[in-house]
Tab-separated table of C-alpha atoms in Angstrom:
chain	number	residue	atom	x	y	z
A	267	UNK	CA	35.400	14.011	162.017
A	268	UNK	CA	37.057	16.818	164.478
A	269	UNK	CA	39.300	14.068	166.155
A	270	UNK	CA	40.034	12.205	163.019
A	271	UNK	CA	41.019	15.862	161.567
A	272	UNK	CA	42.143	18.632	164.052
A	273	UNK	CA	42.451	20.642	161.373
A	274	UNK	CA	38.567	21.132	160.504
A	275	UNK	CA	38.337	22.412	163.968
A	276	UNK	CA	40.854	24.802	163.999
A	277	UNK	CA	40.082	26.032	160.566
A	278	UNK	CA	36.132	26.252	161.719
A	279	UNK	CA	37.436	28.276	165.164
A	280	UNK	CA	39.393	30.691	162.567
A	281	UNK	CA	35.806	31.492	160.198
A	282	UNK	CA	34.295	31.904	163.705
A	283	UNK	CA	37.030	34.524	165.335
A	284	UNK	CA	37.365	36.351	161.797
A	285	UNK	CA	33.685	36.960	161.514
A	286	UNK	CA	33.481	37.865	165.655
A	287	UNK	CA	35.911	40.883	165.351
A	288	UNK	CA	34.271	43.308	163.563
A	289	UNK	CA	31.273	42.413	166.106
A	290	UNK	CA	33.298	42.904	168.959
A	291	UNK	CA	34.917	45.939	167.605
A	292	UNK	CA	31.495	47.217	166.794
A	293	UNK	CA	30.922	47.021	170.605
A	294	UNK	CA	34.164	48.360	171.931
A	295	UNK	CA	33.383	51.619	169.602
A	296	UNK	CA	29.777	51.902	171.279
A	297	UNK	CA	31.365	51.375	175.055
A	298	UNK	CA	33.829	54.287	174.012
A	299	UNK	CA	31.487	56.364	171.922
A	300	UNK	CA	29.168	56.211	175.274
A	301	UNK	CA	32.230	56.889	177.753
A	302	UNK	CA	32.754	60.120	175.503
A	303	UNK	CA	29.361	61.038	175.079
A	304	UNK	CA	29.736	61.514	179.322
A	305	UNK	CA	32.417	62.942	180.108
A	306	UNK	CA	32.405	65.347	177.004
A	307	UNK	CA	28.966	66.468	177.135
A	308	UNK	CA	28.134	66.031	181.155
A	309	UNK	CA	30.855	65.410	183.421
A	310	UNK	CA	32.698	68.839	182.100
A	311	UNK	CA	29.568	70.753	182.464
A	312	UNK	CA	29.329	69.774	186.124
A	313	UNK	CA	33.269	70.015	186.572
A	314	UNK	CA	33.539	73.613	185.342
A	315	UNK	CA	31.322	74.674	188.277
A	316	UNK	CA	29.968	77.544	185.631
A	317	UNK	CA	33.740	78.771	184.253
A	318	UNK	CA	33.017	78.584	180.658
A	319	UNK	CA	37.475	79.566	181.018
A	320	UNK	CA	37.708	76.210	182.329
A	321	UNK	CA	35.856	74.419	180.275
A	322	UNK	CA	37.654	76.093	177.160
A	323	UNK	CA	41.057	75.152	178.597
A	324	UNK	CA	39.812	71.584	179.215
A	325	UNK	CA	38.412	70.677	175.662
A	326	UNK	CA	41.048	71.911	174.469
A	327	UNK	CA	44.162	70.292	176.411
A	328	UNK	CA	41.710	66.637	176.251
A	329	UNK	CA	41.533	67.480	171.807
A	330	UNK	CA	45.090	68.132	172.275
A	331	UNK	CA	46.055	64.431	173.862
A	332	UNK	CA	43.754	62.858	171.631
A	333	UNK	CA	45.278	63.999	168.402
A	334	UNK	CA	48.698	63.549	169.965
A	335	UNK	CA	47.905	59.460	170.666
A	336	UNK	CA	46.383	59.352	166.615
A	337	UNK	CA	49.882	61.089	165.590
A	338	UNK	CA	52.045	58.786	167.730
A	339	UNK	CA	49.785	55.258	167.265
A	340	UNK	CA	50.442	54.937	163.555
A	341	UNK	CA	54.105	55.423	163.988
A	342	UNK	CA	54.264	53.254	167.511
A	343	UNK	CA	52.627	50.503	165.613
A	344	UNK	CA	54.559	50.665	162.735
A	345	UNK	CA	57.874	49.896	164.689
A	346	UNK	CA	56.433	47.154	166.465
A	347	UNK	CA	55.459	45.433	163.090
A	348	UNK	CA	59.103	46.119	161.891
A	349	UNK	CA	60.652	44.460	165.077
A	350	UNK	CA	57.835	41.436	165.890
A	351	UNK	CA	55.788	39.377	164.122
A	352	UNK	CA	52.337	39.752	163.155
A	353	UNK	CA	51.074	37.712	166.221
A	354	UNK	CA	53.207	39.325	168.288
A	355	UNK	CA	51.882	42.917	167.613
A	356	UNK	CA	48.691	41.489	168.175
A	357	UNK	CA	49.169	40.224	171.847
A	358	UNK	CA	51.283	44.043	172.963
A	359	UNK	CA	48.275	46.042	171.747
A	360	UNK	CA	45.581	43.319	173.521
A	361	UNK	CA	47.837	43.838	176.590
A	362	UNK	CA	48.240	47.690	176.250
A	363	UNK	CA	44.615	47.953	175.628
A	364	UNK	CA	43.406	45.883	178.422
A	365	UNK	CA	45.894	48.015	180.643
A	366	UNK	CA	44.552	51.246	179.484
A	367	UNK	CA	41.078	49.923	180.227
A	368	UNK	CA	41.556	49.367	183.676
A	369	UNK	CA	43.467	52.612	183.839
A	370	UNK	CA	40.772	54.754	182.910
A	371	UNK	CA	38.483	52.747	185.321
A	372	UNK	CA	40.350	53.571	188.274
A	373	UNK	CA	40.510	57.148	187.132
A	374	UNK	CA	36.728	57.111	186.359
A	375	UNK	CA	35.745	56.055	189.238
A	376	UNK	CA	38.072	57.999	191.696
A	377	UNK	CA	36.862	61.260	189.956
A	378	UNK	CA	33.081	59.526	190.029
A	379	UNK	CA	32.979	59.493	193.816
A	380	UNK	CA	35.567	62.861	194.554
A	381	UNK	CA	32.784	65.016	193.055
A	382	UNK	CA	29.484	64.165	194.184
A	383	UNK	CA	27.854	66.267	192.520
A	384	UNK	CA	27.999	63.801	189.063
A	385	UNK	CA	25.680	61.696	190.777
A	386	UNK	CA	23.055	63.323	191.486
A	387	UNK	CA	20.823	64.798	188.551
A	388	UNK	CA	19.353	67.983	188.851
A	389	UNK	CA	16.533	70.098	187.441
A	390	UNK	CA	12.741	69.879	187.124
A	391	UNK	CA	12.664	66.665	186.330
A	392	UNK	CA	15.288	65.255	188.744
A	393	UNK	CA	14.667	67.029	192.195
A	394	UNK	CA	14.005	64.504	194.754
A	395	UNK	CA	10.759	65.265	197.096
A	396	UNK	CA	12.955	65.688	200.197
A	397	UNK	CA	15.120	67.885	198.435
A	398	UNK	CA	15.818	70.686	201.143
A	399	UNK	CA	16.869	74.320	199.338
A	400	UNK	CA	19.528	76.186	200.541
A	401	UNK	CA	19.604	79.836	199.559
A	402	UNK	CA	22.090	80.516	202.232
A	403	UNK	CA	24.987	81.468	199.974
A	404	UNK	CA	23.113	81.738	196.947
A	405	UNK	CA	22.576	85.598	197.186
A	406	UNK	CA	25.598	86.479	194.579
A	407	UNK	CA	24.008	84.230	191.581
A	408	UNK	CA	20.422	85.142	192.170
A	409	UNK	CA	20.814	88.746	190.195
A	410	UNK	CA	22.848	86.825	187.246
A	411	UNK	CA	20.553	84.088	187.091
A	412	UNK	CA	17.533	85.394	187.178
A	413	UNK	CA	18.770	88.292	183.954
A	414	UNK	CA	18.780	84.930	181.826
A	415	UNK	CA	15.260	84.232	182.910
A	416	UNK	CA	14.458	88.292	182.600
A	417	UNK	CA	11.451	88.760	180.023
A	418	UNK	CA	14.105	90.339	177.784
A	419	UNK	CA	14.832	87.202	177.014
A	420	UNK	CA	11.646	85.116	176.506
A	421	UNK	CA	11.674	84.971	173.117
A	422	UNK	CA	15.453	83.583	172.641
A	423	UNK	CA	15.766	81.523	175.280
A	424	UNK	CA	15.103	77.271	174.764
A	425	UNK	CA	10.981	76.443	175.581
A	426	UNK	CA	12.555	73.965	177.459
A	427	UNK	CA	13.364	76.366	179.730
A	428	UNK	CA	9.857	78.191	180.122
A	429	UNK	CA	7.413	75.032	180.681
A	430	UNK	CA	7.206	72.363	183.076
A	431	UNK	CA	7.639	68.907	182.067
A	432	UNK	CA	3.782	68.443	182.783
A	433	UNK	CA	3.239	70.912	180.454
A	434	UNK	CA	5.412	70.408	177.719
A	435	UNK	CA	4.001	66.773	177.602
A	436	UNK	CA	0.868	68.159	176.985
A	437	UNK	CA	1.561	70.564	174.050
A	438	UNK	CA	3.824	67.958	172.653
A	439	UNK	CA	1.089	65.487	172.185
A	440	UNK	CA	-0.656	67.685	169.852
A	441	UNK	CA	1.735	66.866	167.442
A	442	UNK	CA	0.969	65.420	164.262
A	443	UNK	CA	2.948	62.434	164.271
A	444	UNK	CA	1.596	61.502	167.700
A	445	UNK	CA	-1.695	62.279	166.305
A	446	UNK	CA	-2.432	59.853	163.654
A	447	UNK	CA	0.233	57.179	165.276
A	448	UNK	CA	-0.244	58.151	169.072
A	449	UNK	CA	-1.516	54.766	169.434
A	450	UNK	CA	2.097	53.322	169.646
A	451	UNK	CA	4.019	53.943	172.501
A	452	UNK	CA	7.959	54.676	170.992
A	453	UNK	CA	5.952	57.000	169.058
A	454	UNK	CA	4.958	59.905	170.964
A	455	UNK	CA	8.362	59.596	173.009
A	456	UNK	CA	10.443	59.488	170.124
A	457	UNK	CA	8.700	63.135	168.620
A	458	UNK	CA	9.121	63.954	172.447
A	459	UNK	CA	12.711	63.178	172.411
A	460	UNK	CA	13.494	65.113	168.652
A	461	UNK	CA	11.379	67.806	170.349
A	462	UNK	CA	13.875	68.015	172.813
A	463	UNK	CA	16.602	68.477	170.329
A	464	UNK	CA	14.925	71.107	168.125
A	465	UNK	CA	13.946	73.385	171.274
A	466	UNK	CA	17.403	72.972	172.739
A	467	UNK	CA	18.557	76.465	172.458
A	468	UNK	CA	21.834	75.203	170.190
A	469	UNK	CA	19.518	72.692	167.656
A	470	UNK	CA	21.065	74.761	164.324
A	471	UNK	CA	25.026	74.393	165.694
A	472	UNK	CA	24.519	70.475	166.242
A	473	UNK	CA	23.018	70.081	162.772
A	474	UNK	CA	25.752	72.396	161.195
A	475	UNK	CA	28.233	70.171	163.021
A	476	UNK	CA	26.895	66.850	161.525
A	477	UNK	CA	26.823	67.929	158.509
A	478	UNK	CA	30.831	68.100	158.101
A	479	UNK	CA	30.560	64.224	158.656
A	480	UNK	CA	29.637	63.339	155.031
A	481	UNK	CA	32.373	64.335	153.897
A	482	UNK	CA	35.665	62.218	152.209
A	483	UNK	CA	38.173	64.812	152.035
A	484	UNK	CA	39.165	63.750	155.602
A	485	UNK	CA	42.085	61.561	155.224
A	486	UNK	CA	39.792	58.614	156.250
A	487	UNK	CA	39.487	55.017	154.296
A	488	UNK	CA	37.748	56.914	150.963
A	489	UNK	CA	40.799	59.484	150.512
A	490	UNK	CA	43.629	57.035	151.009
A	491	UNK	CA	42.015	54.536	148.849
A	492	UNK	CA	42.052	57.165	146.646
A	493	UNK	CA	45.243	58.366	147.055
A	494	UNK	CA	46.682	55.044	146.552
A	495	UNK	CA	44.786	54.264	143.122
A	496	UNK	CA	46.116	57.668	141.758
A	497	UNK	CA	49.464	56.397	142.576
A	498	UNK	CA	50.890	58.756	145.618
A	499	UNK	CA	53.221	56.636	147.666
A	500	UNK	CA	52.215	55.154	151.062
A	501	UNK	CA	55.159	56.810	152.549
A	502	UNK	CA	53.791	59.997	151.395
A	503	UNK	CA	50.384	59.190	152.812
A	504	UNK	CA	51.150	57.762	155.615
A	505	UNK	CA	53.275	61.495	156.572
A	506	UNK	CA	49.837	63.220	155.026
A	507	UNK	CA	47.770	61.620	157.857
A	508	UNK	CA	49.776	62.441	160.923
A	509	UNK	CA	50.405	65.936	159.250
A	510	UNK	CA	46.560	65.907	159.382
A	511	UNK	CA	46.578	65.145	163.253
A	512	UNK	CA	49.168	67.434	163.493
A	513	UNK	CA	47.225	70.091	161.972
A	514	UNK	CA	43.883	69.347	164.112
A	515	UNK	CA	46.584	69.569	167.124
A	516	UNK	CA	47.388	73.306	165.822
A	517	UNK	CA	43.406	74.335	165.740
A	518	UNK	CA	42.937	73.014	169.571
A	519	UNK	CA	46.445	75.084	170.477
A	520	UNK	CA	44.504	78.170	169.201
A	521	UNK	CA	41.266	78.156	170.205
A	522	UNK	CA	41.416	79.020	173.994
A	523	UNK	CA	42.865	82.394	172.221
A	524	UNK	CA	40.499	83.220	169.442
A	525	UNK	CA	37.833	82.204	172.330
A	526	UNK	CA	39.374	84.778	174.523
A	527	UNK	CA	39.845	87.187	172.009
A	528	UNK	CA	36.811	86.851	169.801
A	529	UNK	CA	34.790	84.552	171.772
A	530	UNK	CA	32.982	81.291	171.140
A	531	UNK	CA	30.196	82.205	168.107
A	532	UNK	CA	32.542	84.589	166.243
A	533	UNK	CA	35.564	82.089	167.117
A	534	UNK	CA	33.184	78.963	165.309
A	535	UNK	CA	31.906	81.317	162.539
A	536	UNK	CA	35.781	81.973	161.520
A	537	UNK	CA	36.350	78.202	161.561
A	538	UNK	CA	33.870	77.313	159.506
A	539	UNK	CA	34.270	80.029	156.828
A	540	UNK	CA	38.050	79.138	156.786
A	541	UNK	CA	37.224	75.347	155.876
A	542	UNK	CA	35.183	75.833	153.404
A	543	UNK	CA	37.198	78.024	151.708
A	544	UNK	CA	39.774	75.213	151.428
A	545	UNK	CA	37.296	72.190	150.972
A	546	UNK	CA	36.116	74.204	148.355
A	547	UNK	CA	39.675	75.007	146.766
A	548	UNK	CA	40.515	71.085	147.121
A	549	UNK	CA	37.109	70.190	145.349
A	550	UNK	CA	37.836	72.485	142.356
A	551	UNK	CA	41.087	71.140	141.777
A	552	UNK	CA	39.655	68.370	139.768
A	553	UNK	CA	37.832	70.746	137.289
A	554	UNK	CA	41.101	72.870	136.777
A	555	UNK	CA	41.010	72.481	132.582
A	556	UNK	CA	44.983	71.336	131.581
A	557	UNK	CA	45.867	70.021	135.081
A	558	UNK	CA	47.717	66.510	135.246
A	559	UNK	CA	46.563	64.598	138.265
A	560	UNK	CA	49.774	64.785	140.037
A	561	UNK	CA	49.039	68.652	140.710
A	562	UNK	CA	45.351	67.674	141.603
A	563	UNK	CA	46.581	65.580	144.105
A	564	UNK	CA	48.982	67.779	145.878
A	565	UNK	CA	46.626	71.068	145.633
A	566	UNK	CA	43.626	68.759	147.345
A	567	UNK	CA	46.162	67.023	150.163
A	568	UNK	CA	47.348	70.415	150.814
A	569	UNK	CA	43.685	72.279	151.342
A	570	UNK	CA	42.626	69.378	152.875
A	571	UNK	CA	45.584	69.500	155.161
A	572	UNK	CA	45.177	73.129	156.269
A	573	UNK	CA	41.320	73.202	156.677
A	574	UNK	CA	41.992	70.585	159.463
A	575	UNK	CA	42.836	73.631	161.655
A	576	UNK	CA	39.239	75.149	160.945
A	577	UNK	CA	38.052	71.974	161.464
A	578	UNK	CA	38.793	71.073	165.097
A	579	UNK	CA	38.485	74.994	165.878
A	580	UNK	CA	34.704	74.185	165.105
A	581	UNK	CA	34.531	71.223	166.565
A	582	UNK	CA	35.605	72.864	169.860
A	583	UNK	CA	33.300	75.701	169.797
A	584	UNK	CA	30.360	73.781	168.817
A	585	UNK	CA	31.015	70.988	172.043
A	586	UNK	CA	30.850	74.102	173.878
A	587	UNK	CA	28.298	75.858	172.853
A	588	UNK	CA	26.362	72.575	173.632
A	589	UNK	CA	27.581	71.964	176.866
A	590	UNK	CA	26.751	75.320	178.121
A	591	UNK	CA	23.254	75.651	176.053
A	592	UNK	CA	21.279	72.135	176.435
A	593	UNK	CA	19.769	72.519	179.768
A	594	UNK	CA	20.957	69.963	182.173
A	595	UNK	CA	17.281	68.151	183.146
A	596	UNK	CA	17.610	66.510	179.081
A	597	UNK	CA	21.342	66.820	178.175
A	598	UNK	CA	21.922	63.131	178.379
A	599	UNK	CA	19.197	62.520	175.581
A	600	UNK	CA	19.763	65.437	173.897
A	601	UNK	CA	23.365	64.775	173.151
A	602	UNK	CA	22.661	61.167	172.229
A	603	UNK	CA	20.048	62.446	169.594
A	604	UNK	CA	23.146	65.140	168.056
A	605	UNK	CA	25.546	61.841	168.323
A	606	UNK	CA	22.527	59.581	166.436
A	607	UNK	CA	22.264	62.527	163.527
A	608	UNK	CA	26.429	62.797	163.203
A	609	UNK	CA	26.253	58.463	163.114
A	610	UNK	CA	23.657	59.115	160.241
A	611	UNK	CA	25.957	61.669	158.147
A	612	UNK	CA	28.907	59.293	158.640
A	613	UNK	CA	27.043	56.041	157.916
A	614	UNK	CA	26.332	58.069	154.509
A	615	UNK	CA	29.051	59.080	153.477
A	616	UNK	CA	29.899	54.995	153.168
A	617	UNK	CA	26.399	54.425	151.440
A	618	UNK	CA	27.468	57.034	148.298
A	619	UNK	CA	31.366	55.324	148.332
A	620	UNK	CA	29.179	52.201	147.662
A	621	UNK	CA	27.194	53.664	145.206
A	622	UNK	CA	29.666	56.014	143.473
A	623	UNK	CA	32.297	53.151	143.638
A	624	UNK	CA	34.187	54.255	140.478
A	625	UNK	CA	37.826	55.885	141.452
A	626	UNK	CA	37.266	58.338	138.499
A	627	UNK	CA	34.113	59.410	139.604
A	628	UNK	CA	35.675	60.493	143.021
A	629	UNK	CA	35.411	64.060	142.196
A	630	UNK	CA	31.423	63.630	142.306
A	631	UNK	CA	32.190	62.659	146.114
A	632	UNK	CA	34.977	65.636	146.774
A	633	UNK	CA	31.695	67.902	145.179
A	634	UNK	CA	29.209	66.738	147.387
A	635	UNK	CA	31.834	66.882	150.864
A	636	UNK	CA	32.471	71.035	149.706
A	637	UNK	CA	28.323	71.290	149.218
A	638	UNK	CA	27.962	69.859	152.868
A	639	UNK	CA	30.451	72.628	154.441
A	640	UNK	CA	28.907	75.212	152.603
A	641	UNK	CA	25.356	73.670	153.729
A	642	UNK	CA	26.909	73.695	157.790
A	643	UNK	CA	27.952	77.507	157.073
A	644	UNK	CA	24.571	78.427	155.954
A	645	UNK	CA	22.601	76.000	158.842
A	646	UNK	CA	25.637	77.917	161.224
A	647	UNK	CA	25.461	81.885	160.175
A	648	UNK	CA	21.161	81.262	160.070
A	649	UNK	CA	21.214	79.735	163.393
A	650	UNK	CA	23.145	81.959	164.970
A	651	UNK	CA	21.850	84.978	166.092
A	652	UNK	CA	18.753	83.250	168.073
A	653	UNK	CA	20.970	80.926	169.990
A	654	UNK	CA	23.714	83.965	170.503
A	655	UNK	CA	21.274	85.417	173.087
A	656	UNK	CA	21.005	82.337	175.036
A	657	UNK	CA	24.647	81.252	175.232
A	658	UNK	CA	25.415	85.020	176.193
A	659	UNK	CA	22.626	84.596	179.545
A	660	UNK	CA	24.360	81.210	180.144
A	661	UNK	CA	28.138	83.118	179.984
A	662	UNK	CA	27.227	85.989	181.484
A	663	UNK	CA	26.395	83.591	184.601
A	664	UNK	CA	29.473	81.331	183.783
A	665	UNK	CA	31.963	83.818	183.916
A	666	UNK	CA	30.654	86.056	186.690
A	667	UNK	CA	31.202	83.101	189.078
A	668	UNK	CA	34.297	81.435	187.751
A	669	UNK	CA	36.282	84.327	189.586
A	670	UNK	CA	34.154	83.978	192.581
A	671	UNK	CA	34.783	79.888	192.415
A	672	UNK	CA	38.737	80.570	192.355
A	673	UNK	CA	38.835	83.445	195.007
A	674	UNK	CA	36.578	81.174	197.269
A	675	UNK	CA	37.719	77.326	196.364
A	676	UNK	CA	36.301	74.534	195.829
A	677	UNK	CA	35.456	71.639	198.423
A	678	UNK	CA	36.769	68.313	197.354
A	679	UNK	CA	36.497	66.434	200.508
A	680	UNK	CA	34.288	63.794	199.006
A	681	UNK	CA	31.289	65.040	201.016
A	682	UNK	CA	30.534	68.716	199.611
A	683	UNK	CA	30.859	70.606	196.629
A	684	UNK	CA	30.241	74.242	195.336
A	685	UNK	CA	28.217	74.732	192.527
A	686	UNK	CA	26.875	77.523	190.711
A	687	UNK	CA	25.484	76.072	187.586
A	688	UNK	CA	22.217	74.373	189.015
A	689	UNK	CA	24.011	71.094	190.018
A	690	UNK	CA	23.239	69.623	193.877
A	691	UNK	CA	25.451	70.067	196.804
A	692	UNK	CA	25.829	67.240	199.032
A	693	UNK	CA	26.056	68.323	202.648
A	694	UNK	CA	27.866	66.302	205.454
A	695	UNK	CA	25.320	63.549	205.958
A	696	UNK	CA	25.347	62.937	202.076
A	697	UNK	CA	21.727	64.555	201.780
A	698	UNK	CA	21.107	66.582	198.761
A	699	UNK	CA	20.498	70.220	198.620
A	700	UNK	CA	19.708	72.678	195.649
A	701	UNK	CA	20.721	76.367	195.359
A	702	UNK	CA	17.726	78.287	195.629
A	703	UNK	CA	18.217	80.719	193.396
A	704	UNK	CA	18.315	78.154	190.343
A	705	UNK	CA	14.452	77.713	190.860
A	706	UNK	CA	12.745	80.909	191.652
């Protein structure tokens, strides 16, 4: 029948490519979502060498490139579709893509093997038997490492940080999950790994952060299908969105100087007050009594617009908070757990679209996004003061040394590096050593 009819096997290939894109889509986004998870939550830890300065200029000037490619894509793409054909477009972004893969390969990989120190993992749980320790230059960061660990601070600082991994295995079997279903394996880890989460030191800032993901006042798919049933013009919302991006660029600009200036726990607490103050403003506007849609529509673009500054202002100050709170021994799984619970918020926000499917029932959805800020301020401002204590051990140490690190210099000859913040140093033979002074 194919050779008879060509034509049933092209049309066959065409079901079979449709249905494989969203697949393969669904895989690029985990390959990404997995590159990000590492170099935003671990390979910045280890590259700040303890400047939480650094590490504020970095997220910042990385937020700052990625809102400038979503502001420029739209447009970029836009003109191509205006000048080529449909097939055409396709093949320059498959190429431009593919390039860019490559790309960050080669960069990937040269910074991979310029800095040692990302290779080896460090910690309790990842000290190697014939790990030798050097406390030969270690002498400046014992007295500021070993204030975190003062009994002053027992009672605020992570448990993860007081108990061995023997020993928190044991207590953690106690639990009563792994009590009455102990008897299966993925059990008992997976109320291991949550445990993890809750006893990171920054559990109440993660959850506060997810929570702003169920949310469609965002300029996402939900608002501009919105937008377009109430009849705003797709000029008009096309503009909206990159003044959105454009907006989020605005909140990364700012925050290395409300973090100077305020630093990073007052700096988050103004964020997320000032968004929802607007989400709240831009929900209301459909219970205004007298108010034509037209003027419900601009007064919830425009909130929604602005509160994109709070927004990534948050967003900054919670990644760092994590990155210099989660201890390093379970940062990879802790981080995957806070990326799991975000995945879950965002997943719902689809699930009540589905079920709230009505276009005039979309202020029921605006409601429930303003609830959710207001529930992340709460979760936030309750949170706080407990995991203040920690992250202001963890700074103190941070900052002491970042002047030390730029007085002294770092070692980038591919065989050594200086590290303050727990990580190994690889001596000229490759073998790993471990400051000293990191566990006394």
């Amino acid at each position: 029948a194919y050779i008879s009819h060509p034509s049933l096997l092209y049309q066959e290939f065409r079901v079979i490519a449709l249905y494989s894109i969203p697949v393969l889509c669904a895989l690029v986004g985990l390959s990404f979502s997995t590159i990000t998870q590492s170099i935003e939550k671990d390979w910045l830890v280890v590259l700040s060498d303890g400047s939480s300065t650094w590490l504020t200029t970095t997220n910042s000037v990385m937020s700052q490139i990625d809102l400038l490619c979503k502001s420029l894509a739209p447009v970029v793409t836009g003109i191509f579709f205006s000048i080529f054909s449909t097939s055409a477009v396709s093949i320059i972004l498959l190429l431009a893509n593919s390039l860019s893969t490559v790309l960050l390969y080669v960069f990937m990989t040269n910074v991979y093997n310029s800095w040692p120190a990302l290779s080896v993992r460090s910690g309790p749980t990842g000290m190697d038997p014939e790990t030798t320790i050097n406390v030969t230059n270690s002498s400046k960061y014992t007295t500021s490492y070993q204030s975190i660990h003062s009994s002053e601070l027992d009672g605020s600082k992570s448990k993860l940080q007081q108990y061995s991994k023997e020993e928190k295995d044991s207590i953690r079997t106690k639990g009563c999950i792994s009590r009455y279903f102990g008897f299966l394996p993925f059990v008992s880890q997976c109320e291991n790994d949550w445990q993890d989460f809750a006893d990171s030191g920054c559990a109440g800032v993660m959850i506060s952060y997810s929570f702003l993901f169920l949310t469609v006042l965002s300029f996402g798919s939900l608002m501009t299908v919105y937008l377009q049933w109430a009849g705003m013009n797709d000029t008009w919302i096309g503009i909206s969105r990159g003044l959105a991006a454009l907006m989020g660029f605005t909140g990364a600009v700012i925050f290395p100087l409300l973090n100077r200036y305020f630093g990073l726990w007052l700096t988050a607490e103004f964020a997320i007050v000032f968004q929802c103050s607007l989400v709240t403003l831009a929900a209301s506007a459909f219970f205004w009594p007298g108010v034509h849609k037209e003027l419900t529509m601009v007064v919830m673009v425009t909130a929604v617009l602005i509160s994109r500054i709070g927004l990534w202002i948050f967003d900054l100050s919670a990644r760092q908070i994590a990155q210099e709170t989660i201890p390093e021994a379970c940062r990879g799984k802790v981080n995957g757990q806070w990326r799991a619970v975000i995945a879950f918020f965002e997943m719902s926000s689809f699930v009540l679209a589905m079920w709230v499917s009505e276009p005039e029932h979309f202020s029921f959805l605006t409601s429930l996004s303003a609830l959710m800020v207001f529930l992340a301020m709460c979760v936030y401002v309750l949170t706080r003061p407990r995991a203040e204590r920690i992250d202001d051990g963890w700074s103190g140490l941070g900052r002491s040394s970042s002047n030390d690190n730029e007085s002294e210099g770092i070692v980038m000859n591919g065989s050594s590096s200086s590290s303050s913040n727990g990580r190994s140093n690889m001596n000229s033979k490759g073998q790993s050593t471990q400051r000293g002074s990191n566990y006394t």
